[in-house]
Amino acid sequence: MNGYLLFKPIVLATLFIKEQVKEPVALFWIVISPVVMFYLINYAKLPEGKLSYKYLDITSWFYAFVSSSVALFGLAFYIVGRRESGFLRSFVYTRSTKVIFLSGQFLAYSFMSVIYCSAFYGLTRFYFGVMGFSEFATIVGRFYICFLLFSIPSLLLTLIPMGFQNANTVFSIVSFVMLALGVVSISSSHPVLEVVSFFNPMWWANQIMLVGVADGLLVVMFVGVLFVFSLWMTYRFLLINPVWSRY
Amino acid sequence: MKRLVVSSLDVRYANRILFNKASFKIEAGSLSGLLGPNGSGKTTFFDVVCLLKKMDGGEIHNSFSTLLYLSQVVNTPPVLRMFDVFNMMMLFCSDTRVTQKHALGKIEKWSPGIAERYCEIWKKKSSLCSYGEKRWFFTLSLLSAHADLVILDEPTAGVDPEFRYHIWKCLEGAVAEGVAVLVSSHNVDEIVTHCDDFYMLSQQRLNRFTGAESFMSAYGAKSLDEAFIRAASHAKG
């Protein structure tokens, strides 16, 4: 295998990132909406003294939600979009092109996840005092694990033959349900909710943001294994033809 | 010599039979056409050859090393310029790096005087290109990639006469260099004029012809269009 073949996913990821950056509305919305929500909730709920709370205790759910948005509406939704536009049918139909496409897509949204996390950190951290690089690096690391966690169901969702609009609706429902169940679980210890939380990726993402990678090593390893499995499943069963086409 | 040979092909969708013991052959350095009415199975045939659809019976022997397929639907990311789209396409279509210089060199050689138009589209935003411009740009760019078998599904559909002229010139140029090109079209004239041989999809078979006369006489017709219509009515019957 020559160097160019290995280099292809990186070049493709660069082009995908360029495409994403040239569509600033989606970029802006995924970054800004959680930040605005964060300030609105804190303005309504937190008395002045609560600012002494640890930063991650207040923001962990927001980071979890942002990482889910990047996985669902970035990584997975763009796979559906490229299928429904006919792009996959035109160029991605062999084993090697599937590998290039999925690798490029994953690299692009790995990069975007770090950008989204950094933007959220930059726009909210100063509210709690001085920023620190080691704290920032820790948060980015945890956030990236959350992104991998949400990529598992997101990638598997792309294997369902849904059109663009239906995919958008389903992704929105999944995002909303995960968040709603996560929020409900904060103030309730009902046994049913505890069981539901166990199967809610948003709850696990919140735990990862709070506990960290070192203390949650088993969970992180489990996420890694499941992510590799879901990526392989996506490669193996990637839908090439648009759902709207007759093929 | 490199060749693609399809023997006794059977393909069906649910209870509808598209191909029944159909056969086809194309060799390196030849330009073959595929004719057939809408819905008769031209795209399905390409999909089978490209292993996008499984066949229900038959055999495919393909000794070509690199196959490229341009389907009817080609949508590009609207925010990117065509040079980015070109680079993106080549990541999937070529194992070695293909540059604008390389593509221009080939295209200008095949159809002199075309380079300027190609460069104009090269710089344009994808969303500002017409359908015809995109098809023209894609077809020519794909031909310049390092493939020995190129399959084009209606590359001239929606393309104006000037671009169509250049597409056929470039197809013939690529074939002269040893590339095998299989192209479908609804325009019988252009297939008969430019192709070394062509296949008419009729009665779930691929009937091979080498010229206008044999095609018209096979269906007892006085014109190419009449022959196509008679063959098509056989296909539906």
Short mmCIF file of C-alpha atoms in Angstrom, two decimals:
data_model
loop_
_atom_site.label_atom_id
_atom_site.label_comp_id
_atom_site.label_asym_id
_atom_site.label_seq_id
_atom_site.Cartn_x
_atom_site.Cartn_y
_atom_site.Cartn_z
CA MET A 1 0.00 0.00 0.00
CA ASN A 2 1.51 3.35 -0.98
CA GLY A 3 1.56 6.50 1.13
CA TYR A 4 -1.14 8.17 -0.93
CA LEU A 5 -3.66 5.44 -0.03
CA LEU A 6 -2.98 5.93 3.67
CA PHE A 7 -3.19 9.69 3.22
CA LYS A 8 -6.60 9.59 1.48
CA PRO A 9 -8.85 9.57 4.61
CA ILE A 10 -6.97 12.60 5.95
CA VAL A 11 -7.41 14.54 2.68
CA LEU A 12 -11.08 13.55 2.59
CA ALA A 13 -11.55 14.60 6.21
CA THR A 14 -10.03 18.00 5.35
CA LEU A 15 -12.55 18.43 2.54
CA PHE A 16 -15.45 17.39 4.80
CA ILE A 17 -14.29 19.87 7.45
CA LYS A 18 -14.05 22.57 4.78
CA GLU A 19 -17.60 21.76 3.71
CA GLN A 20 -18.82 21.91 7.31
CA VAL A 21 -17.08 25.23 7.97
CA LYS A 22 -18.68 26.68 4.85
CA GLU A 23 -22.10 25.87 6.30
CA PRO A 24 -21.81 28.12 9.35
CA VAL A 25 -25.47 28.04 10.42
CA ALA A 26 -25.37 24.41 11.61
CA LEU A 27 -21.92 24.98 13.10
CA PHE A 28 -23.11 28.09 14.89
CA TRP A 29 -26.27 26.44 16.19
CA ILE A 30 -24.62 23.35 17.66
CA VAL A 31 -22.09 25.56 19.48
CA ILE A 32 -24.29 28.47 20.48
CA SER A 33 -27.58 26.82 21.46
CA PRO A 34 -26.16 24.85 24.45
CA VAL A 35 -24.16 27.87 25.58
CA VAL A 36 -27.27 30.09 25.55
CA MET A 37 -29.26 27.37 27.31
CA PHE A 38 -26.49 27.04 29.89
CA TYR A 39 -26.57 30.75 30.72
CA LEU A 40 -30.37 30.89 30.74
CA ILE A 41 -30.63 27.97 33.18
CA ASN A 42 -27.92 29.35 35.42
CA TYR A 43 -29.47 32.81 35.34
CA ALA A 44 -32.83 31.33 36.40
CA LYS A 45 -31.67 28.77 38.95
CA LEU A 46 -28.30 29.50 40.45
CA PRO A 47 -27.98 31.96 43.30
CA GLU A 48 -24.76 33.93 43.39
CA GLY A 49 -23.13 31.61 45.95
CA LYS A 50 -23.45 28.53 43.72
CA LEU A 51 -20.74 29.81 41.44
CA SER A 52 -18.33 28.18 43.84
CA TYR A 53 -19.58 24.80 42.56
CA LYS A 54 -17.15 22.79 40.49
CA TYR A 55 -17.35 23.69 36.81
CA LEU A 56 -17.99 20.14 35.60
CA ASP A 57 -20.72 19.53 38.21
CA ILE A 58 -22.72 22.28 36.53
CA THR A 59 -21.78 21.66 32.90
CA SER A 60 -21.44 17.86 32.55
CA TRP A 61 -24.94 17.42 31.11
CA PHE A 62 -24.27 20.17 28.58
CA TYR A 63 -21.05 18.54 27.43
CA ALA A 64 -22.88 15.21 27.17
CA PHE A 65 -25.59 16.83 25.07
CA VAL A 66 -23.14 18.62 22.76
CA SER A 67 -21.20 15.40 22.16
CA SER A 68 -24.46 13.60 21.31
CA SER A 69 -25.32 16.37 18.83
CA VAL A 70 -21.95 16.05 17.07
CA ALA A 71 -22.35 12.26 16.76
CA LEU A 72 -26.01 12.33 15.70
CA PHE A 73 -26.25 15.48 13.60
CA GLY A 74 -22.66 15.53 12.37
CA LEU A 75 -21.16 12.08 11.95
CA ALA A 76 -24.35 10.09 11.32
CA PHE A 77 -26.62 12.65 9.68
CA TYR A 78 -24.00 13.50 7.07
CA ILE A 79 -23.67 9.80 6.20
CA VAL A 80 -27.44 9.72 5.58
CA GLY A 81 -27.21 12.99 3.64
CA ARG A 82 -24.42 11.73 1.41
CA ARG A 83 -26.38 8.54 0.74
CA GLU A 84 -29.62 10.38 -0.05
CA SER A 85 -27.85 12.87 -2.34
CA GLY A 86 -26.50 9.99 -4.43
CA PHE A 87 -22.89 10.70 -3.48
CA LEU A 88 -22.30 7.22 -2.04
CA ARG A 89 -23.88 5.53 -5.03
CA SER A 90 -21.65 7.53 -7.35
CA PHE A 91 -18.31 6.96 -5.67
CA VAL A 92 -18.49 4.72 -2.62
CA TYR A 93 -19.37 1.19 -3.59
CA THR A 94 -16.21 -0.88 -3.22
CA ARG A 95 -14.54 -2.13 -0.05
CA SER A 96 -11.63 0.29 -0.33
CA THR A 97 -13.83 3.33 -1.05
CA LYS A 98 -16.07 2.44 1.91
CA VAL A 99 -12.98 2.37 4.15
CA ILE A 100 -11.79 5.72 2.79
CA PHE A 101 -15.24 7.29 3.19
CA LEU A 102 -15.92 6.05 6.72
CA SER A 103 -12.39 6.84 7.89
CA GLY A 104 -12.58 10.34 6.40
CA GLN A 105 -16.00 10.95 7.90
CA PHE A 106 -14.88 9.73 11.33
CA LEU A 107 -11.68 11.80 11.29
CA ALA A 108 -13.59 14.92 10.22
CA TYR A 109 -16.13 14.65 13.02
CA SER A 110 -13.50 13.67 15.57
CA PHE A 111 -11.87 16.99 14.76
CA MET A 112 -15.21 18.80 14.82
CA SER A 113 -16.04 17.28 18.21
CA VAL A 114 -12.85 18.77 19.66
CA ILE A 115 -13.74 22.14 18.12
CA TYR A 116 -17.28 22.06 19.57
CA CYS A 117 -15.95 21.07 22.98
CA SER A 118 -13.31 23.81 22.91
CA ALA A 119 -15.88 26.42 21.88
CA PHE A 120 -18.24 25.41 24.70
CA TYR A 121 -15.38 25.47 27.20
CA GLY A 122 -14.18 28.86 26.00
CA LEU A 123 -17.65 30.37 26.13
CA THR A 124 -18.64 29.04 29.58
CA ARG A 125 -15.52 28.50 31.67
CA PHE A 126 -14.71 32.13 32.36
CA TYR A 127 -18.06 32.37 34.20
CA PHE A 128 -16.51 30.14 36.90
CA GLY A 129 -13.10 31.77 37.10
CA VAL A 130 -9.70 31.23 35.53
CA MET A 131 -9.28 28.69 32.73
CA GLY A 132 -6.57 26.05 32.94
CA PHE A 133 -4.91 24.03 30.21
CA SER A 134 -4.81 20.75 32.16
CA GLU A 135 -8.51 21.10 32.99
CA PHE A 136 -9.23 21.87 29.34
CA ALA A 137 -7.25 18.82 28.15
CA THR A 138 -9.07 16.61 30.67
CA ILE A 139 -12.47 17.87 29.52
CA VAL A 140 -11.59 17.40 25.82
CA GLY A 141 -10.45 13.83 26.54
CA ARG A 142 -13.66 13.00 28.40
CA PHE A 143 -15.75 14.74 25.75
CA TYR A 144 -14.14 12.69 23.00
CA ILE A 145 -14.99 9.45 24.81
CA CYS A 146 -18.60 10.71 25.02
CA PHE A 147 -18.49 11.40 21.27
CA LEU A 148 -17.36 7.80 20.68
CA LEU A 149 -20.12 6.58 22.98
CA PHE A 150 -22.83 8.44 21.04
CA SER A 151 -21.27 7.42 17.74
CA ILE A 152 -22.23 3.80 18.51
CA PRO A 153 -26.03 4.24 18.26
CA SER A 154 -25.63 7.04 15.70
CA LEU A 155 -23.69 4.87 13.25
CA LEU A 156 -26.12 1.99 13.71
CA LEU A 157 -29.04 4.36 13.00
CA THR A 158 -27.56 5.09 9.56
CA LEU A 159 -28.15 1.44 8.65
CA ILE A 160 -31.93 1.90 8.85
CA PRO A 161 -33.29 2.75 5.40
CA MET A 162 -34.75 6.18 6.17
CA GLY A 163 -34.96 9.20 3.91
CA PHE A 164 -33.42 12.53 4.82
CA GLN A 165 -36.49 14.01 6.52
CA ASN A 166 -37.33 10.85 8.44
CA ALA A 167 -33.72 10.51 9.58
CA ASN A 168 -33.77 14.10 10.83
CA THR A 169 -36.97 13.43 12.80
CA VAL A 170 -35.72 10.15 14.27
CA PHE A 171 -32.36 11.69 15.25
CA SER A 172 -34.17 14.60 16.93
CA ILE A 173 -36.45 12.19 18.83
CA VAL A 174 -33.48 10.09 19.98
CA SER A 175 -31.62 13.20 21.10
CA PHE A 176 -34.67 14.56 22.95
CA VAL A 177 -35.54 11.26 24.64
CA MET A 178 -31.97 10.69 25.84
CA LEU A 179 -31.80 14.21 27.27
CA ALA A 180 -35.27 14.08 28.84
CA LEU A 181 -34.60 10.74 30.52
CA GLY A 182 -31.24 12.01 31.71
CA VAL A 183 -32.74 15.14 33.26
CA VAL A 184 -35.55 13.16 34.91
CA SER A 185 -33.04 10.76 36.44
CA ILE A 186 -31.29 13.65 38.25
CA SER A 187 -34.11 14.29 40.68
CA SER A 188 -35.63 10.83 40.98
CA SER A 189 -34.35 7.56 42.38
CA HIS A 190 -37.29 5.46 41.22
CA PRO A 191 -36.08 1.91 40.43
CA VAL A 192 -37.61 2.01 36.94
CA LEU A 193 -35.71 5.19 36.13
CA GLU A 194 -32.50 3.63 37.38
CA VAL A 195 -32.97 0.77 34.94
CA VAL A 196 -33.81 3.21 32.14
CA SER A 197 -30.73 5.29 32.99
CA PHE A 198 -28.56 2.22 32.65
CA PHE A 199 -29.56 2.00 28.99
CA ASN A 200 -29.41 5.76 28.40
CA PRO A 201 -26.12 6.81 26.69
CA MET A 202 -26.71 10.37 27.92
CA TRP A 203 -26.58 9.19 31.54
CA TRP A 204 -23.33 7.33 30.87
CA ALA A 205 -21.88 10.34 29.06
CA ASN A 206 -22.68 12.49 32.08
CA GLN A 207 -20.89 9.94 34.27
CA ILE A 208 -17.85 9.98 31.99
CA MET A 209 -17.71 13.79 32.11
CA LEU A 210 -17.97 13.73 35.92
CA VAL A 211 -15.86 10.70 36.85
CA GLY A 212 -13.28 10.84 34.08
CA VAL A 213 -11.42 8.29 32.02
CA ALA A 214 -9.07 6.88 34.66
CA ASP A 215 -11.80 6.16 37.23
CA GLY A 216 -14.20 4.85 34.60
CA LEU A 217 -11.70 2.73 32.70
CA LEU A 218 -14.02 -0.25 32.36
CA VAL A 219 -16.74 1.91 30.82
CA VAL A 220 -14.24 3.56 28.49
CA MET A 221 -12.93 0.18 27.32
CA PHE A 222 -16.48 -1.02 26.77
CA VAL A 223 -17.19 2.11 24.71
CA GLY A 224 -14.05 1.48 22.65
CA VAL A 225 -15.02 -2.12 21.87
CA LEU A 226 -18.61 -1.24 21.01
CA PHE A 227 -17.46 1.67 18.84
CA VAL A 228 -15.16 -0.57 16.80
CA PHE A 229 -18.01 -3.06 16.44
CA SER A 230 -20.48 -0.37 15.27
CA LEU A 231 -17.92 1.02 12.80
CA TRP A 232 -17.41 -2.46 11.38
CA MET A 233 -21.19 -2.97 11.16
CA THR A 234 -21.50 0.34 9.30
CA TYR A 235 -18.74 -0.70 6.89
CA ARG A 236 -20.28 -4.13 6.37
CA PHE A 237 -23.90 -3.02 5.89
CA LEU A 238 -23.48 0.56 4.63
CA LEU A 239 -26.49 1.50 2.51
CA ILE A 240 -25.28 2.80 -0.85
CA ASN A 241 -28.47 3.52 -2.74
CA PRO A 242 -30.66 6.45 -1.72
CA VAL A 243 -33.85 5.30 -0.01
CA TRP A 244 -35.89 7.34 -2.51
CA SER A 245 -34.41 5.49 -5.48
CA ARG A 246 -35.96 2.32 -6.82
CA TYR A 247 -32.71 0.35 -6.51
CA MET B 1 -6.33 -8.97 -23.72
CA LYS B 2 -8.34 -7.63 -20.77
CA ARG B 3 -12.06 -8.24 -21.08
CA LEU B 4 -15.34 -8.33 -19.21
CA VAL B 5 -17.55 -11.27 -20.09
CA VAL B 6 -21.05 -11.72 -18.72
CA SER B 7 -22.65 -15.11 -19.46
CA SER B 8 -26.21 -16.36 -18.94
CA LEU B 9 -27.13 -13.50 -16.62
CA ASP B 10 -30.37 -13.87 -14.66
CA VAL B 11 -31.67 -10.92 -12.62
CA ARG B 12 -35.12 -10.36 -11.19
CA TYR B 13 -36.85 -7.90 -8.85
CA ALA B 14 -39.54 -9.71 -6.82
CA ASN B 15 -41.47 -11.52 -9.55
CA ARG B 16 -40.33 -9.30 -12.42
CA ILE B 17 -37.62 -10.78 -14.64
CA LEU B 18 -35.15 -8.19 -15.98
CA PHE B 19 -32.52 -10.51 -17.47
CA ASN B 20 -32.93 -14.07 -18.62
CA LYS B 21 -29.77 -15.78 -19.88
CA ALA B 22 -28.34 -12.46 -21.10
CA SER B 23 -24.75 -12.27 -22.34
CA PHE B 24 -22.35 -9.41 -22.89
CA LYS B 25 -18.68 -8.85 -23.73
CA ILE B 26 -16.35 -5.85 -23.85
CA GLU B 27 -12.61 -5.80 -24.50
CA ALA B 28 -9.83 -3.31 -23.78
CA GLY B 29 -9.70 -0.45 -26.28
CA SER B 30 -13.33 -0.71 -27.34
CA LEU B 31 -16.37 1.52 -26.95
CA SER B 32 -19.64 -0.34 -26.37
CA GLY B 33 -23.09 1.16 -26.14
CA LEU B 34 -26.14 -0.01 -24.26
CA LEU B 35 -29.62 0.85 -25.49
CA GLY B 36 -32.92 0.08 -23.82
CA PRO B 37 -36.20 1.70 -22.92
CA ASN B 38 -36.74 3.35 -19.54
CA GLY B 39 -36.99 0.77 -16.79
CA SER B 40 -35.70 -2.08 -18.93
CA GLY B 41 -32.65 -2.72 -16.70
CA LYS B 42 -29.70 -0.72 -18.06
CA THR B 43 -28.75 0.71 -14.68
CA THR B 44 -29.39 -2.65 -13.03
CA PHE B 45 -26.99 -4.24 -15.50
CA PHE B 46 -24.31 -1.70 -14.57
CA ASP B 47 -25.01 -2.29 -10.88
CA VAL B 48 -24.58 -6.04 -11.37
CA VAL B 49 -21.28 -5.56 -13.21
CA CYS B 50 -20.09 -3.23 -10.43
CA LEU B 51 -21.22 -5.75 -7.79
CA LEU B 52 -23.77 -3.29 -6.37
CA LYS B 53 -26.55 -5.77 -7.04
CA LYS B 54 -26.44 -9.54 -6.80
CA MET B 55 -27.37 -11.61 -9.82
CA ASP B 56 -29.76 -14.53 -9.58
CA GLY B 57 -27.77 -16.61 -12.03
CA GLY B 58 -24.95 -16.51 -14.52
CA GLU B 59 -21.26 -15.68 -14.47
CA ILE B 60 -19.12 -12.57 -14.70
CA HIS B 61 -15.46 -12.77 -15.68
CA ASN B 62 -13.69 -9.44 -15.30
CA SER B 63 -9.95 -9.20 -16.03
CA PHE B 64 -9.84 -5.39 -15.86
CA SER B 65 -7.94 -4.08 -12.86
CA THR B 66 -9.72 -0.76 -12.24
CA LEU B 67 -13.40 -0.21 -12.91
CA LEU B 68 -15.01 3.21 -12.61
CA TYR B 69 -18.75 3.78 -12.74
CA LEU B 70 -20.51 7.12 -13.12
CA SER B 71 -24.15 6.64 -12.21
CA GLN B 72 -27.04 8.81 -13.36
CA VAL B 73 -27.34 10.56 -10.02
CA VAL B 74 -24.37 12.77 -9.28
CA ASN B 75 -24.89 15.29 -6.54
CA THR B 76 -22.00 17.27 -5.19
CA PRO B 77 -21.61 19.17 -1.92
CA PRO B 78 -23.09 22.55 -2.97
CA VAL B 79 -20.75 24.72 -0.90
CA LEU B 80 -17.56 23.29 -2.39
CA ARG B 81 -15.93 24.48 -5.58
CA MET B 82 -15.49 22.03 -8.41
CA PHE B 83 -11.75 21.63 -7.81
CA ASP B 84 -12.55 20.38 -4.32
CA VAL B 85 -15.18 18.08 -5.79
CA PHE B 86 -12.58 16.86 -8.29
CA ASN B 87 -10.12 16.13 -5.48
CA MET B 88 -12.82 14.37 -3.49
CA MET B 89 -13.82 12.27 -6.49
CA MET B 90 -10.25 11.26 -7.25
CA LEU B 91 -9.75 10.04 -3.68
CA PHE B 92 -12.33 7.39 -4.50
CA CYS B 93 -11.50 6.83 -8.16
CA SER B 94 -7.74 6.55 -8.40
CA ASP B 95 -5.04 4.75 -6.44
CA THR B 96 -2.51 7.34 -7.52
CA ARG B 97 -2.74 11.10 -7.25
CA VAL B 98 -4.55 12.76 -10.18
CA THR B 99 -3.93 16.47 -10.55
CA GLN B 100 -5.60 19.14 -12.67
CA LYS B 101 -2.48 19.22 -14.85
CA HIS B 102 -2.77 15.50 -15.51
CA ALA B 103 -6.51 15.72 -16.29
CA LEU B 104 -6.07 18.77 -18.52
CA GLY B 105 -3.23 17.11 -20.42
CA LYS B 106 -5.41 14.13 -21.28
CA ILE B 107 -8.59 16.04 -22.01
CA GLU B 108 -6.85 18.62 -24.22
CA LYS B 109 -5.19 15.80 -26.14
CA TRP B 110 -8.49 13.99 -26.70
CA SER B 111 -10.53 17.07 -27.57
CA PRO B 112 -8.32 20.09 -28.38
CA GLY B 113 -9.62 23.50 -27.35
CA ILE B 114 -11.60 22.25 -24.39
CA ALA B 115 -9.14 23.07 -21.61
CA GLU B 116 -10.33 26.64 -21.12
CA ARG B 117 -13.95 25.58 -20.54
CA TYR B 118 -12.78 22.86 -18.17
CA CYS B 119 -10.75 25.40 -16.18
CA GLU B 120 -13.74 27.75 -15.96
CA ILE B 121 -15.87 25.01 -14.39
CA TRP B 122 -12.91 23.94 -12.24
CA LYS B 123 -13.12 27.23 -10.35
CA LYS B 124 -16.92 27.42 -10.13
CA LYS B 125 -18.90 26.72 -7.00
CA SER B 126 -20.70 23.40 -7.34
CA SER B 127 -24.09 24.96 -6.57
CA LEU B 128 -23.65 27.40 -9.48
CA CYS B 129 -22.92 24.69 -12.07
CA SER B 130 -25.74 23.47 -14.26
CA TYR B 131 -26.60 19.77 -14.37
CA GLY B 132 -25.04 19.53 -17.84
CA GLU B 133 -21.82 21.20 -16.70
CA LYS B 134 -21.52 18.80 -13.77
CA ARG B 135 -22.09 15.73 -15.92
CA TRP B 136 -19.60 16.97 -18.49
CA PHE B 137 -17.02 17.79 -15.83
CA PHE B 138 -17.50 14.47 -14.04
CA THR B 139 -17.36 12.38 -17.19
CA LEU B 140 -14.17 13.97 -18.46
CA SER B 141 -12.51 13.95 -15.06
CA LEU B 142 -13.37 10.31 -14.56
CA LEU B 143 -11.90 9.41 -17.93
CA SER B 144 -8.64 11.05 -16.92
CA ALA B 145 -8.34 8.82 -13.84
CA HIS B 146 -6.26 5.69 -14.20
CA ALA B 147 -9.02 3.19 -15.03
CA ASP B 148 -9.07 0.47 -17.67
CA LEU B 149 -12.86 -0.01 -17.65
CA VAL B 150 -15.19 2.98 -17.43
CA ILE B 151 -18.97 2.59 -17.21
CA LEU B 152 -21.06 5.69 -17.85
CA ASP B 153 -24.81 5.69 -17.28
CA GLU B 154 -26.31 8.21 -19.72
CA PRO B 155 -23.42 10.69 -19.59
CA THR B 156 -24.92 12.88 -22.32
CA ALA B 157 -28.42 13.18 -20.80
CA GLY B 158 -29.17 16.86 -20.20
CA VAL B 159 -25.92 17.95 -21.84
CA ASP B 160 -25.92 20.54 -24.66
CA PRO B 161 -24.57 19.64 -28.15
CA GLU B 162 -21.20 21.33 -27.57
CA PHE B 163 -20.46 19.46 -24.35
CA ARG B 164 -21.90 16.30 -25.88
CA TYR B 165 -19.47 16.62 -28.77
CA HIS B 166 -16.54 16.94 -26.37
CA ILE B 167 -17.72 14.01 -24.26
CA TRP B 168 -17.75 11.71 -27.30
CA LYS B 169 -14.38 13.02 -28.49
CA CYS B 170 -12.90 12.29 -25.07
CA LEU B 171 -14.53 8.85 -24.90
CA GLU B 172 -13.01 7.98 -28.27
CA GLY B 173 -9.64 9.40 -27.16
CA ALA B 174 -9.63 7.30 -24.00
CA VAL B 175 -10.59 4.19 -25.99
CA ALA B 176 -7.71 4.86 -28.42
CA GLU B 177 -5.38 4.68 -25.41
CA GLY B 178 -6.69 1.23 -24.48
CA VAL B 179 -9.50 2.05 -22.04
CA ALA B 180 -12.71 0.02 -22.39
CA VAL B 181 -15.79 2.24 -22.19
CA LEU B 182 -19.36 1.06 -21.74
CA VAL B 183 -21.94 3.80 -22.15
CA SER B 184 -25.73 3.88 -22.06
CA SER B 185 -27.93 6.42 -23.79
CA HIS B 186 -31.44 6.97 -25.08
CA ASN B 187 -30.04 8.68 -28.14
CA VAL B 188 -29.76 5.83 -30.66
CA ASP B 189 -27.97 7.99 -33.24
CA GLU B 190 -25.05 8.85 -31.00
CA ILE B 191 -24.62 5.26 -29.84
CA VAL B 192 -24.67 3.93 -33.40
CA THR B 193 -22.35 6.67 -34.64
CA HIS B 194 -19.67 6.49 -31.96
CA CYS B 195 -19.64 2.96 -30.57
CA ASP B 196 -17.68 0.00 -31.95
CA ASP B 197 -20.63 -2.19 -31.05
CA PHE B 198 -23.80 -1.80 -29.05
CA TYR B 199 -26.33 -3.93 -27.22
CA MET B 200 -30.09 -3.51 -27.33
CA LEU B 201 -31.85 -4.66 -24.18
CA SER B 202 -34.91 -6.47 -25.46
CA GLN B 203 -36.90 -9.47 -24.24
CA GLN B 204 -34.64 -9.75 -21.17
CA ARG B 205 -31.65 -10.35 -23.45
CA LEU B 206 -28.76 -8.18 -24.61
CA ASN B 207 -28.77 -8.30 -28.40
CA ARG B 208 -25.46 -7.26 -29.94
CA PHE B 209 -25.17 -5.11 -33.09
CA THR B 210 -22.21 -3.64 -34.92
CA GLY B 211 -23.94 -1.08 -37.10
CA ALA B 212 -27.11 0.73 -38.04
CA GLU B 213 -28.06 -1.61 -40.89
CA SER B 214 -27.99 -4.79 -38.85
CA PHE B 215 -29.93 -3.07 -36.06
CA MET B 216 -32.69 -1.84 -38.38
CA SER B 217 -32.95 -5.08 -40.31
CA ALA B 218 -33.16 -7.13 -37.10
CA TYR B 219 -36.37 -5.31 -36.20
CA GLY B 220 -37.63 -4.77 -39.78
CA ALA B 221 -37.41 -0.99 -39.38
CA LYS B 222 -36.58 1.85 -41.75
CA SER B 223 -35.01 4.14 -39.17
CA LEU B 224 -32.98 3.79 -35.99
CA ASP B 225 -35.75 5.20 -33.84
CA GLU B 226 -38.27 2.82 -35.37
CA ALA B 227 -35.94 -0.09 -34.67
CA PHE B 228 -35.58 1.08 -31.06
CA ILE B 229 -39.36 1.37 -30.67
CA ARG B 230 -39.95 -2.10 -32.07
CA ALA B 231 -37.24 -3.55 -29.85
CA ALA B 232 -38.70 -1.71 -26.87
CA SER B 233 -42.19 -2.99 -27.59
CA HIS B 234 -40.72 -6.49 -27.67
CA ALA B 235 -39.17 -5.73 -24.32
CA LYS B 236 -42.52 -4.72 -22.84
CA GLY B 237 -44.35 -7.56 -24.52
#
